[in-house]
Short mmCIF file of C-alpha atoms in Angstrom, two decimals:
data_model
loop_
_atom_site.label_atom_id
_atom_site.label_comp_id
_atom_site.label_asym_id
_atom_site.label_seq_id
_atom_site.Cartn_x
_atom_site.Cartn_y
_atom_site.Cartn_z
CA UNK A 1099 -19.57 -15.29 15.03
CA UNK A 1100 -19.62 -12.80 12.41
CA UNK A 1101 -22.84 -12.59 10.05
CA UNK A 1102 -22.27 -11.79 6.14
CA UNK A 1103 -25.85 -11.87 4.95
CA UNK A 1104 -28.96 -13.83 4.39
CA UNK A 1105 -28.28 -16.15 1.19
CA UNK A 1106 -30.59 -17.82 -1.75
CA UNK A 1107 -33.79 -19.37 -0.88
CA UNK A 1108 -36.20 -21.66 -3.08
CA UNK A 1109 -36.54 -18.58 -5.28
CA UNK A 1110 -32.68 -17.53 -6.09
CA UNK A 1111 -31.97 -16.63 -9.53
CA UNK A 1112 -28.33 -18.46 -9.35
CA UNK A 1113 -27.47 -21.78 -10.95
CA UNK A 1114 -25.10 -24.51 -8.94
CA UNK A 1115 -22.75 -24.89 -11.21
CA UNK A 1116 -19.66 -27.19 -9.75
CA UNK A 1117 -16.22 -27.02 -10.12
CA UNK A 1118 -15.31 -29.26 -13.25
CA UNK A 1119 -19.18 -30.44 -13.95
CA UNK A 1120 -21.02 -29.05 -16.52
CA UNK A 1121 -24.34 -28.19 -15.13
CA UNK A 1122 -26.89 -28.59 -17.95
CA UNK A 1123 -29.79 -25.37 -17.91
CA UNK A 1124 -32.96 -26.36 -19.67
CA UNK A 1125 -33.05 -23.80 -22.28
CA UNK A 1126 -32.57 -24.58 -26.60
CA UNK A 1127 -30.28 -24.58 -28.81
CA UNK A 1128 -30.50 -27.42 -31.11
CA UNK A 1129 -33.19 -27.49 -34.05
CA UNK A 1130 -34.26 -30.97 -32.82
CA UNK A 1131 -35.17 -29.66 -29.31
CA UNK A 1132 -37.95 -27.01 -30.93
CA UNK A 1133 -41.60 -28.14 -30.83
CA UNK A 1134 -44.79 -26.48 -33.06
CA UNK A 1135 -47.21 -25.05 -30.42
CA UNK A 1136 -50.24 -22.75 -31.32
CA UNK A 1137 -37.94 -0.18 8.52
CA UNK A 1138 -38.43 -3.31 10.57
CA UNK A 1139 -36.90 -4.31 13.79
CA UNK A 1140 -34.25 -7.29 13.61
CA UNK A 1141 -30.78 -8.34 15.27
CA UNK A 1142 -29.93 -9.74 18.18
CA UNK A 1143 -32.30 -8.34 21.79
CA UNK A 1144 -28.75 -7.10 23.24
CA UNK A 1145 -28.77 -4.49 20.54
CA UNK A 1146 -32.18 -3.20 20.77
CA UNK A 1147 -33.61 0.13 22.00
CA UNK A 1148 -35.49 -0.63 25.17
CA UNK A 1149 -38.48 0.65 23.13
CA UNK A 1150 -37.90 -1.04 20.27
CA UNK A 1151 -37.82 -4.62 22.66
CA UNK A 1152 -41.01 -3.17 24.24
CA UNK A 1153 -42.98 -2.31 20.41
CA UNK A 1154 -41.56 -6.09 20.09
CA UNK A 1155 -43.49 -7.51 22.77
CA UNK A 1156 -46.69 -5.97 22.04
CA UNK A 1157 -46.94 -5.58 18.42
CA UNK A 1158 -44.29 -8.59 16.88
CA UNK A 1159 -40.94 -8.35 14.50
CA UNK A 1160 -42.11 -5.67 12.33
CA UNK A 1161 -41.99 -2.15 11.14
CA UNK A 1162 -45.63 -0.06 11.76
CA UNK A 1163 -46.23 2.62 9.33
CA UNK A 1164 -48.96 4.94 8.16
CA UNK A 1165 -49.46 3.11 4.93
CA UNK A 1166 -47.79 1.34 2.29
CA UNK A 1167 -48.63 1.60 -1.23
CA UNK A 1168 -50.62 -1.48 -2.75
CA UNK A 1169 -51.34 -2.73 0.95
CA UNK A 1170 -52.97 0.12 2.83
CA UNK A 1171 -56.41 0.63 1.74
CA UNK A 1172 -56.82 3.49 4.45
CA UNK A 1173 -54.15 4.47 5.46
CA UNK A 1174 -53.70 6.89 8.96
CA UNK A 1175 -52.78 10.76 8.77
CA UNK A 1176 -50.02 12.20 11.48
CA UNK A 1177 -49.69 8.18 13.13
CA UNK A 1178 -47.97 8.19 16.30
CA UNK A 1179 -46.74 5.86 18.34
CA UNK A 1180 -47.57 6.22 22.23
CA UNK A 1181 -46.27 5.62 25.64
CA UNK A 1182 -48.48 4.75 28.28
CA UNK A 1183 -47.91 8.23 29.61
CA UNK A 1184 -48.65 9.81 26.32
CA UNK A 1185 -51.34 7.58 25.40
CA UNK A 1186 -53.24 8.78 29.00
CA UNK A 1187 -51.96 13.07 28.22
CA UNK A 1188 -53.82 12.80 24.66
CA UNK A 1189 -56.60 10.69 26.55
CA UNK A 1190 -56.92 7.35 25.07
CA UNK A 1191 -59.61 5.31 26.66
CA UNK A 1192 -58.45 3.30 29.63
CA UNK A 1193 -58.03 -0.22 29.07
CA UNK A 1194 -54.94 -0.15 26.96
CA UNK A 1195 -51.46 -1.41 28.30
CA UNK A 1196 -48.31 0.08 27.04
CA UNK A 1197 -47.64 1.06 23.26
CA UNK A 1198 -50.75 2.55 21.85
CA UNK A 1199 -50.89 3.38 17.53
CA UNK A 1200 -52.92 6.60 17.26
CA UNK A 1201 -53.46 9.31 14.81
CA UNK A 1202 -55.84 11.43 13.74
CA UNK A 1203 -59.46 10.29 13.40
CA UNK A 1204 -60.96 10.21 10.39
CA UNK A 1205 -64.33 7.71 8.72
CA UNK A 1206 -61.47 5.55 7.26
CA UNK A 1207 -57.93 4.58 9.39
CA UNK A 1208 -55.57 2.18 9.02
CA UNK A 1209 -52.06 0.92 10.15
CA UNK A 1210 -49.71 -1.08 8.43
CA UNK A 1211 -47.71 -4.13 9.95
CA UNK A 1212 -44.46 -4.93 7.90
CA UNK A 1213 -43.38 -8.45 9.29
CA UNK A 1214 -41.21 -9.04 6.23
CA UNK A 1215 -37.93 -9.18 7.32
CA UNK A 1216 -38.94 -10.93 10.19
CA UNK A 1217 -39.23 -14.44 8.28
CA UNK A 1218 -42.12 -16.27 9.26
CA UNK A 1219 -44.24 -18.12 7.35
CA UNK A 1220 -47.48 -18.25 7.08
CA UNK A 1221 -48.00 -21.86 7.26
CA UNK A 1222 -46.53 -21.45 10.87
CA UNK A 1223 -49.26 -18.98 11.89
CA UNK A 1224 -52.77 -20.10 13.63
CA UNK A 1225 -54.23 -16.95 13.76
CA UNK A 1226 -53.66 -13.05 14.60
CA UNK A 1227 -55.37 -11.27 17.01
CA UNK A 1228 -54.81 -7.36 17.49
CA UNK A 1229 -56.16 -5.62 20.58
CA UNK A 1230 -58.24 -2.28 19.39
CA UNK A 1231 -60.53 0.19 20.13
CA UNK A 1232 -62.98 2.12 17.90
CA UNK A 1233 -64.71 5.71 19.05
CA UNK A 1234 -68.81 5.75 18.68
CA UNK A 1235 -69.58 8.60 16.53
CA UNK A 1236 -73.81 10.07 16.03
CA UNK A 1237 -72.40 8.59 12.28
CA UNK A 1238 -72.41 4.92 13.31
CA UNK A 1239 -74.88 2.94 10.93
CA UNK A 1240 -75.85 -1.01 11.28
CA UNK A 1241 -73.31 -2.51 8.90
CA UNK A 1242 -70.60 -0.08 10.09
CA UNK A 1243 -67.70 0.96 11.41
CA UNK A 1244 -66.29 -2.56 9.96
CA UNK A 1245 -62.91 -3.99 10.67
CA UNK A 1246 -61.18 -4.90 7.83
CA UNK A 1247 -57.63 -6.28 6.08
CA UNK A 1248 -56.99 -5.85 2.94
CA UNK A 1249 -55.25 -8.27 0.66
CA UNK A 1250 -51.41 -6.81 -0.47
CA UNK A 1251 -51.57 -6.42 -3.86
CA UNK A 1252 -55.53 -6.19 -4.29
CA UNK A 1253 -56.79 -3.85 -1.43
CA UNK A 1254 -60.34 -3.26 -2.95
CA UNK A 1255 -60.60 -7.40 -1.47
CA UNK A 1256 -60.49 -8.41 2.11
CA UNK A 1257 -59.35 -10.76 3.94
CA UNK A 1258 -61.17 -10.05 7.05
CA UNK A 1259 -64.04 -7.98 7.46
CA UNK A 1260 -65.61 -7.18 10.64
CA UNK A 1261 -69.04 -5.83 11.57
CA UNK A 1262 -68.37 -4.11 15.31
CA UNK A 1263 -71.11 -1.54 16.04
CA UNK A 1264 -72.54 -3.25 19.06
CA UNK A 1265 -68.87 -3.22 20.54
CA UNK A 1266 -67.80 0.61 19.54
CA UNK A 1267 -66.61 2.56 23.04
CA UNK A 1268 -64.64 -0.58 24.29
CA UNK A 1269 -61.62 -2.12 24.01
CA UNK A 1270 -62.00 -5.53 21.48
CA UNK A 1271 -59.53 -8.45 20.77
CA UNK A 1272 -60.38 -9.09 16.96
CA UNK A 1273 -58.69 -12.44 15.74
CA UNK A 1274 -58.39 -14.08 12.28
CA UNK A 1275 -57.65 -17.84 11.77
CA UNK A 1276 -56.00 -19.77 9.37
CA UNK A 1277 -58.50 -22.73 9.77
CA UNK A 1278 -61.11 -19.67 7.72
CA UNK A 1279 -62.81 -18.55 10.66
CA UNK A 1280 -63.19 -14.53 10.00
CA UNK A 1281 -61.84 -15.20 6.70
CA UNK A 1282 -64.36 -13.69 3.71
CA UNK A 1283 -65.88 -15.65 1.02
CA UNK A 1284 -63.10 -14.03 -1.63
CA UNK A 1285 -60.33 -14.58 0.65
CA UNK A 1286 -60.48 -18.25 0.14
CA UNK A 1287 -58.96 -18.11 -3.58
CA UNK A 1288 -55.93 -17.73 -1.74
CA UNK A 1289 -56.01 -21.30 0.84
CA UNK A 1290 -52.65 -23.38 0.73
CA UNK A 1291 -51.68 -25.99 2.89
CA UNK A 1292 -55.34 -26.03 4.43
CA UNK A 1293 -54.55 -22.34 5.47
CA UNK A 1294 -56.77 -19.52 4.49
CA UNK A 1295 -53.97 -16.38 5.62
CA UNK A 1296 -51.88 -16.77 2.56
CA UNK A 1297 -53.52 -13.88 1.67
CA UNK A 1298 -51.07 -12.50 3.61
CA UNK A 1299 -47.58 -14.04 2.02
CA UNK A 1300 -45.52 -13.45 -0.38
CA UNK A 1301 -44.25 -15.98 -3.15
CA UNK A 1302 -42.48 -17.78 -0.90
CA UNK A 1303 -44.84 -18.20 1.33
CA UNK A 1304 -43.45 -15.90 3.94
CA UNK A 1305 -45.68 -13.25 5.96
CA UNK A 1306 -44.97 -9.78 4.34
CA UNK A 1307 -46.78 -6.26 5.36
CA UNK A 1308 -50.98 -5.80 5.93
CA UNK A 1309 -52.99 -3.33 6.97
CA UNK A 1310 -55.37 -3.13 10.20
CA UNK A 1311 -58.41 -0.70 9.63
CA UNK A 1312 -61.81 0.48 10.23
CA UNK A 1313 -64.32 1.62 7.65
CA UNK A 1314 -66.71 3.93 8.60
CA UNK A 1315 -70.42 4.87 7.46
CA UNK A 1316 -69.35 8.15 7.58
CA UNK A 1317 -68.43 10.76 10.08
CA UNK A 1318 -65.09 10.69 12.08
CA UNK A 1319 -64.01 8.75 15.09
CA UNK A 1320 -60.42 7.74 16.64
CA UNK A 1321 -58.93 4.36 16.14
CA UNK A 1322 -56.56 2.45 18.18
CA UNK A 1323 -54.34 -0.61 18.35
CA UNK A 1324 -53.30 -1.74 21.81
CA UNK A 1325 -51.32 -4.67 20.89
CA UNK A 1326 -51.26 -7.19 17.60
CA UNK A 1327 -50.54 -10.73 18.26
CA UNK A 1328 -48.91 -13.62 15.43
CA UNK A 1329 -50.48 -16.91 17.34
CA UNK A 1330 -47.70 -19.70 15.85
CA UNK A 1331 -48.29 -23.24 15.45
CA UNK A 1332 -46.86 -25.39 18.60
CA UNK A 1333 -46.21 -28.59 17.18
CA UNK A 1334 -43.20 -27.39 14.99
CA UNK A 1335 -40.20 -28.49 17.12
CA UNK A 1336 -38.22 -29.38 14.78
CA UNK A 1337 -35.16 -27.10 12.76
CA UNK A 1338 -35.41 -26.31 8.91
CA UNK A 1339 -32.91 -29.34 7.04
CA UNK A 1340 -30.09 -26.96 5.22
CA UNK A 1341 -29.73 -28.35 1.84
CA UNK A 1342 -25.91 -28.25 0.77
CA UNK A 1343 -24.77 -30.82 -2.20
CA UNK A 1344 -21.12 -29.22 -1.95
CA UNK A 1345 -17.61 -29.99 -0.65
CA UNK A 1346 -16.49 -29.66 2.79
CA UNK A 1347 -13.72 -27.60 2.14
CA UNK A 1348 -14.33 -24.84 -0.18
CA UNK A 1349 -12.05 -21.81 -2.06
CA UNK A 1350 -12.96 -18.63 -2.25
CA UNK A 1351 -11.63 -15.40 -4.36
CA UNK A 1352 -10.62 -12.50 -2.54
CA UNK A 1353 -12.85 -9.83 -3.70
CA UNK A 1354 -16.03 -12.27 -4.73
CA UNK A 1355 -19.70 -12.32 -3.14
CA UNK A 1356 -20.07 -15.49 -0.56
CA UNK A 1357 -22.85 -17.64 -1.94
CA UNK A 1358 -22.48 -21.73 -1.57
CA UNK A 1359 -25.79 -22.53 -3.19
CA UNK A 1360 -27.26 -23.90 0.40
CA UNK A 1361 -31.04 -23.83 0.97
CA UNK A 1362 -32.98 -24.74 4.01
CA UNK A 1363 -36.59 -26.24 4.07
CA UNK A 1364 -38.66 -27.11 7.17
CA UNK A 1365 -40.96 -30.21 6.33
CA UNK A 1366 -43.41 -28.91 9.30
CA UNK A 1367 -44.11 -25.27 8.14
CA UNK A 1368 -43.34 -26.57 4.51
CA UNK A 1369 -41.57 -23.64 3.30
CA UNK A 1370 -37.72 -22.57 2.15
CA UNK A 1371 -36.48 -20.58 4.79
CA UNK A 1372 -33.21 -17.95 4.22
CA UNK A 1373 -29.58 -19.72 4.58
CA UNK A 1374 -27.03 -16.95 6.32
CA UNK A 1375 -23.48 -17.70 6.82
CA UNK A 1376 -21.35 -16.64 9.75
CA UNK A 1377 -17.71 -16.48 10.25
CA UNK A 1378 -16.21 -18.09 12.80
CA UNK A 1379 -15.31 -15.87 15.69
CA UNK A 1380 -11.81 -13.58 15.75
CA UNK A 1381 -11.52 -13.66 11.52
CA UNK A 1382 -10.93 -10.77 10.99
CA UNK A 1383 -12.96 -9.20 7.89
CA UNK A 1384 -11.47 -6.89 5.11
CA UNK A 1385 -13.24 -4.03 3.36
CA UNK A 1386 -15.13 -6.46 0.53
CA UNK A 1387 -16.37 -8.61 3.49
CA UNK A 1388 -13.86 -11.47 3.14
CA UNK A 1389 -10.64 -12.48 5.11
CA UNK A 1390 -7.41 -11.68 3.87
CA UNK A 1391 -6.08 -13.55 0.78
CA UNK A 1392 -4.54 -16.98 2.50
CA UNK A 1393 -6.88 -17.15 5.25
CA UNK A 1394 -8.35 -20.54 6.20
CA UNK A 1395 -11.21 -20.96 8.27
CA UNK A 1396 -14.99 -22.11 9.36
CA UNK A 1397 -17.73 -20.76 8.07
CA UNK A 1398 -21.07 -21.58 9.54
CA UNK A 1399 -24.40 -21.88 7.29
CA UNK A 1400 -27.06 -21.25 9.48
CA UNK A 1401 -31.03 -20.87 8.79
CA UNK A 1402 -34.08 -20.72 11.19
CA UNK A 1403 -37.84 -21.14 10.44
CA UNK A 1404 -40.69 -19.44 12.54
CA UNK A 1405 -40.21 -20.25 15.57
CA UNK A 1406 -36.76 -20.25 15.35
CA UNK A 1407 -35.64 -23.41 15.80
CA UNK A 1408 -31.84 -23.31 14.33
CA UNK A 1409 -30.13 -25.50 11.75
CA UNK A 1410 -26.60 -25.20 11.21
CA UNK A 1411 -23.66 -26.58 8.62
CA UNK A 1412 -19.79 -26.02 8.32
CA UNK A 1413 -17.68 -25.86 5.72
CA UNK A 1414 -13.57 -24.98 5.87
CA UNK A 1415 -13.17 -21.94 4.25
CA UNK A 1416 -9.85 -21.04 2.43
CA UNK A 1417 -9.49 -17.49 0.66
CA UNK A 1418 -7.66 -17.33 -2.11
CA UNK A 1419 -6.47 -14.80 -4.69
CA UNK A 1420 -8.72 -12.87 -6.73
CA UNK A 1421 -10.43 -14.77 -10.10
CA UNK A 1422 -9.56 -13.12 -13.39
CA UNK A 1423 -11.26 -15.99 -15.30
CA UNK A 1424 -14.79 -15.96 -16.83
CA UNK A 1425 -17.20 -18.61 -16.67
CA UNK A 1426 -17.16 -21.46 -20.14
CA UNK A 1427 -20.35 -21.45 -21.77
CA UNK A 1428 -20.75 -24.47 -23.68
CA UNK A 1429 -23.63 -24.59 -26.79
CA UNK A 1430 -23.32 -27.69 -29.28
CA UNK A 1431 -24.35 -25.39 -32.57
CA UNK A 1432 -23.95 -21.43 -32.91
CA UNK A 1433 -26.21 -21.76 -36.02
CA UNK A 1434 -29.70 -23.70 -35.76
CA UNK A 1435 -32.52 -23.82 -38.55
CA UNK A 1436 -35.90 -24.34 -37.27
CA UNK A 1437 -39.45 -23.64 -38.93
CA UNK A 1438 -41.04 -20.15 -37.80
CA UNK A 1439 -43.37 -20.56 -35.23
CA UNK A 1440 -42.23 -22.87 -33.59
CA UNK A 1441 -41.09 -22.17 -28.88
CA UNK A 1442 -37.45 -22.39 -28.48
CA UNK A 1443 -36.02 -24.38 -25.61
CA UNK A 1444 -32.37 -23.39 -24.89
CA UNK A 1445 -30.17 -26.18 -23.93
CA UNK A 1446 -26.98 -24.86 -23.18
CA UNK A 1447 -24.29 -25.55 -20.06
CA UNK A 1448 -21.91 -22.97 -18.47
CA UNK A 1449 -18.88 -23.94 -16.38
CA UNK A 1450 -17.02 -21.89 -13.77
CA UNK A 1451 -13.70 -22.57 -11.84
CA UNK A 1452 -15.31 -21.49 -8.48
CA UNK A 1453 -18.74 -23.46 -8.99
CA UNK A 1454 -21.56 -20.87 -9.07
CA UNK A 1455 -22.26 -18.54 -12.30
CA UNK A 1456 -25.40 -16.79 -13.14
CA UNK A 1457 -26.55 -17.00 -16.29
CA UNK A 1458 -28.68 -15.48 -18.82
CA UNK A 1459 -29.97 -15.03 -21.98
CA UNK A 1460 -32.00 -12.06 -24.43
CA UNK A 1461 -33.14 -12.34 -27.33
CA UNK A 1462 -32.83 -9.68 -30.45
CA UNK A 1463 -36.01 -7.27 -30.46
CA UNK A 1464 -38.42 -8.76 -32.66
CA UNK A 1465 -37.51 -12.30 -32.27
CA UNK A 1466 -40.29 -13.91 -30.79
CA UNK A 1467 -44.35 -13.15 -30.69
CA UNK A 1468 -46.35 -12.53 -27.31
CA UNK A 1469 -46.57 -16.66 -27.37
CA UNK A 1470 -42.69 -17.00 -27.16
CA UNK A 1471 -42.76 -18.62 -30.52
CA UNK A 1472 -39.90 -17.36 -33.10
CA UNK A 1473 -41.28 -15.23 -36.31
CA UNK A 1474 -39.93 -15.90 -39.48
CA UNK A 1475 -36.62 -14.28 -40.22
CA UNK A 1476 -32.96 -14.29 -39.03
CA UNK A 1477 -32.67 -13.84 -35.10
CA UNK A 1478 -29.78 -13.96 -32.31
CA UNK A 1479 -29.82 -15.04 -29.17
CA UNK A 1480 -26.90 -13.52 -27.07
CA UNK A 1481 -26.35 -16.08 -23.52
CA UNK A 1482 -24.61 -14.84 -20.95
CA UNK A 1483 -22.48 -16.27 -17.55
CA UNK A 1484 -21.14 -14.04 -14.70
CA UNK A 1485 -18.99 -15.37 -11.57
CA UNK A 1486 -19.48 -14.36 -8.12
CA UNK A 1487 -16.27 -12.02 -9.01
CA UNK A 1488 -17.83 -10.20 -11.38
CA UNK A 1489 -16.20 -12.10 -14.80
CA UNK A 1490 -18.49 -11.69 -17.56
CA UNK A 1491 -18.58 -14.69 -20.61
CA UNK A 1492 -21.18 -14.28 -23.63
CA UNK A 1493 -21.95 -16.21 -27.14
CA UNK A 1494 -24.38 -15.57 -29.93
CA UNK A 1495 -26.66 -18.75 -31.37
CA UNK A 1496 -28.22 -17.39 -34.90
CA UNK A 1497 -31.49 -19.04 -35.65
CA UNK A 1498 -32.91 -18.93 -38.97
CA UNK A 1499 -36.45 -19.55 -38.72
CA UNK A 1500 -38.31 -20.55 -42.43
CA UNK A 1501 -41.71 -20.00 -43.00
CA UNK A 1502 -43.38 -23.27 -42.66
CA UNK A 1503 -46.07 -24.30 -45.19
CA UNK A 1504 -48.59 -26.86 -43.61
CA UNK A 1505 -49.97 -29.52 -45.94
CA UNK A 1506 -53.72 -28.27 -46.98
CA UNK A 1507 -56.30 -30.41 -45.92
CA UNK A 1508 -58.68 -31.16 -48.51
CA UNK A 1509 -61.94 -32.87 -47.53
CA UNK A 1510 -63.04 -36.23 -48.80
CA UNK A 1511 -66.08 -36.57 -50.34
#
């Protein structure tokens, strides 16, 4: 089979609109709807480096770098990446077993794990262990050198942090849990799903990139990584459900992007995982990714979770010419009348031949205040719909927003 690309998840931007129904988008137009308010590595093993299957093994689906910016609070100067052979030449401590991170030493060091194309979630994830080894220095105090992660996004807060001077000159297995053991006080603003490593995830719930690192009292010392290890739940057995509300047999424009609206959502690791669709073996694909106009086929939606069990869903496929024709946007007044101050909520529907439009909608500069509530004056609101061709619709709604003159409260006495 032929993979296209990874498709929407729980947080696409795109609207399911379908084919003849008009697919009502909470957002207002009429007056009496206003209130008042005060470099990773992925594909299949066959097409990996030997290396790249061996970095696999010891380290997980992920890209290691120096640092990344608003992850790495350390960071690692001239970071290599070591055989076993080149590892024992530069003379890294015995105890180590094939791919060894090293770079220069330094009183702070750090590498960075990117697992985020490797879609796992968190809530999958027991704990992680990682495999390292920390030089003594004469500048070795009692609280330090210190293991540490910081938290993406907020690196001056941890979400582990380890005290190790009593085990400096050894190789340690260091291992944080999602049930909170190793997990910090502050770390704990971040617990879903009784799992404290969502620290770790992004909106979606999926692991993204973290650093490993050791802060020092001072001084300068090598740091190592032997190995890091994801430690995944066992009792999820079962594939993500791909959620697809369309028809079996579906049409689509030469020239168009492929997106079917389908989601997928595991009810053990309760989280949206990535739909991808494949084409069924020997189509042959044209330069804009598609068959050639009059092709009919199957295509397959597919979507894994963590451990990757695998869901899949067909649909018959039939290309067909290219669409000229813009999505309808329906609104049931292009003029409304509301009193200023008051939060507009667009109502307004958008219909498209081939079922899926996104739309949109800006408002003229000055329109609202930093509430979202409208000033007084005249304002427009320009909507917009584009296909999955490309075809562009807009409209204008004019509000005309009074000044509104409460009734004075006079006190009774």
């Amino acid at each position: 089979m032929k993979r296209i690309f990874g498709g929407s998840n729980v947080s696409g931007k795109y609207f399911v609109l379908r084919r003849a129904v008009a697919f009502a988008v909470a957002v207002a137009l009429l007056a009496a709807c206003f209130a008042l308010k005060n470099g990773g590595f992925t594909g299949n093993a066959a097409e990996k480096t030997e290396k790249e299957a061996a970095l696999e093994a010891e380290f997980g689906e992920c890209e290691i770098l120096a640092s990344m910016r608003k992850v790495s609070a350390a960071g690692s100067k001239n970071m290599r990446i070591l055989s076993a052979e080149e590892a024992a030449g530069e003379g890294v401590p015995e105890g180590y077993e094939g791919y060894v991170l090293a770079s220069n030493p330094g009183a702070n060091v750090g590498y960075t794990f990117d697992f985020s194309a490797a879609g796992i979630s968190v809530n999958a994830i027991k704990s992680i262990s990682f495999r390292i080894y920390v030089e003594a220095t004469d500048s070795d105090a009692e609280s330090k050198p210190e293991i540490r992660i910081p938290i993406p996004g907020n690196t001056s807060v941890y979400l582990m942090r380890y005290e190790i001077t009593k085990r400096v000159g050894n190789w340690m297995t260091c291992t944080v849990y999602a049930s909170g053991i190793g997990v910090t006080i502050d770390a704990r603003d971040y617990r879903r799903n009784n799992n404290e490593l969502y620290a770790l995830a992004d909106e979606n719930g999926m692991l993204r990139a973290f650093e490993v690192g050791v802060r020092r009292h001072s001084g300068s010392g090598a740091f190592y990584i032997d190995s890091l290890k994801l430690n995944l739940r066992t009792d999820n057995v079962s594939a993500p459900e791909i959620l697809y509300d369309g028809p079996d047999t579906v049409s689509i424009p030469k020239g168009s992007r492929l997106e079917l609206g389908a989601r997928a959502y595991d009810e053990e690791e309760k989280t949206y995982f990535p739909v991808e669709y494949v084409w069924e073996d020997g189509v042959a694909l044209e330069a804009d990714g598609l068959p050639a106009e009059g092709t009919a086929c199957k295509l397959t939606m597919r979507a894994r979770d963590s451990r990757k069990n695998t869901a899949e869903k067909n649909v018959s496929v039939k290309v067909v010419a290219k669409d000229t024709v813009p999505p309808e946007i329906h609104v049931k007044t292009d003029n409304v009348s509301c009193p200023a101050g008051t939060v507009p909520v667009p109502n307004f529907a958008a219909v498209d031949e081939f079922g899926i439009a996104e739309v949109s909608f800006e408002w003229q500069k000055g329109a609202l205040d930093g509430f979202g509530r409208l000033n007084e004056g005249d304002f427009s609101l320009v909507i917009s719909a584009e296909d999955l061709s490309g075809n562009i619709s807009q409209k204008t709604v004019y509000f005309h927003a009074g000044k509104c003159d409460f009734p004075e409260i006079v006190k009774d006495n």
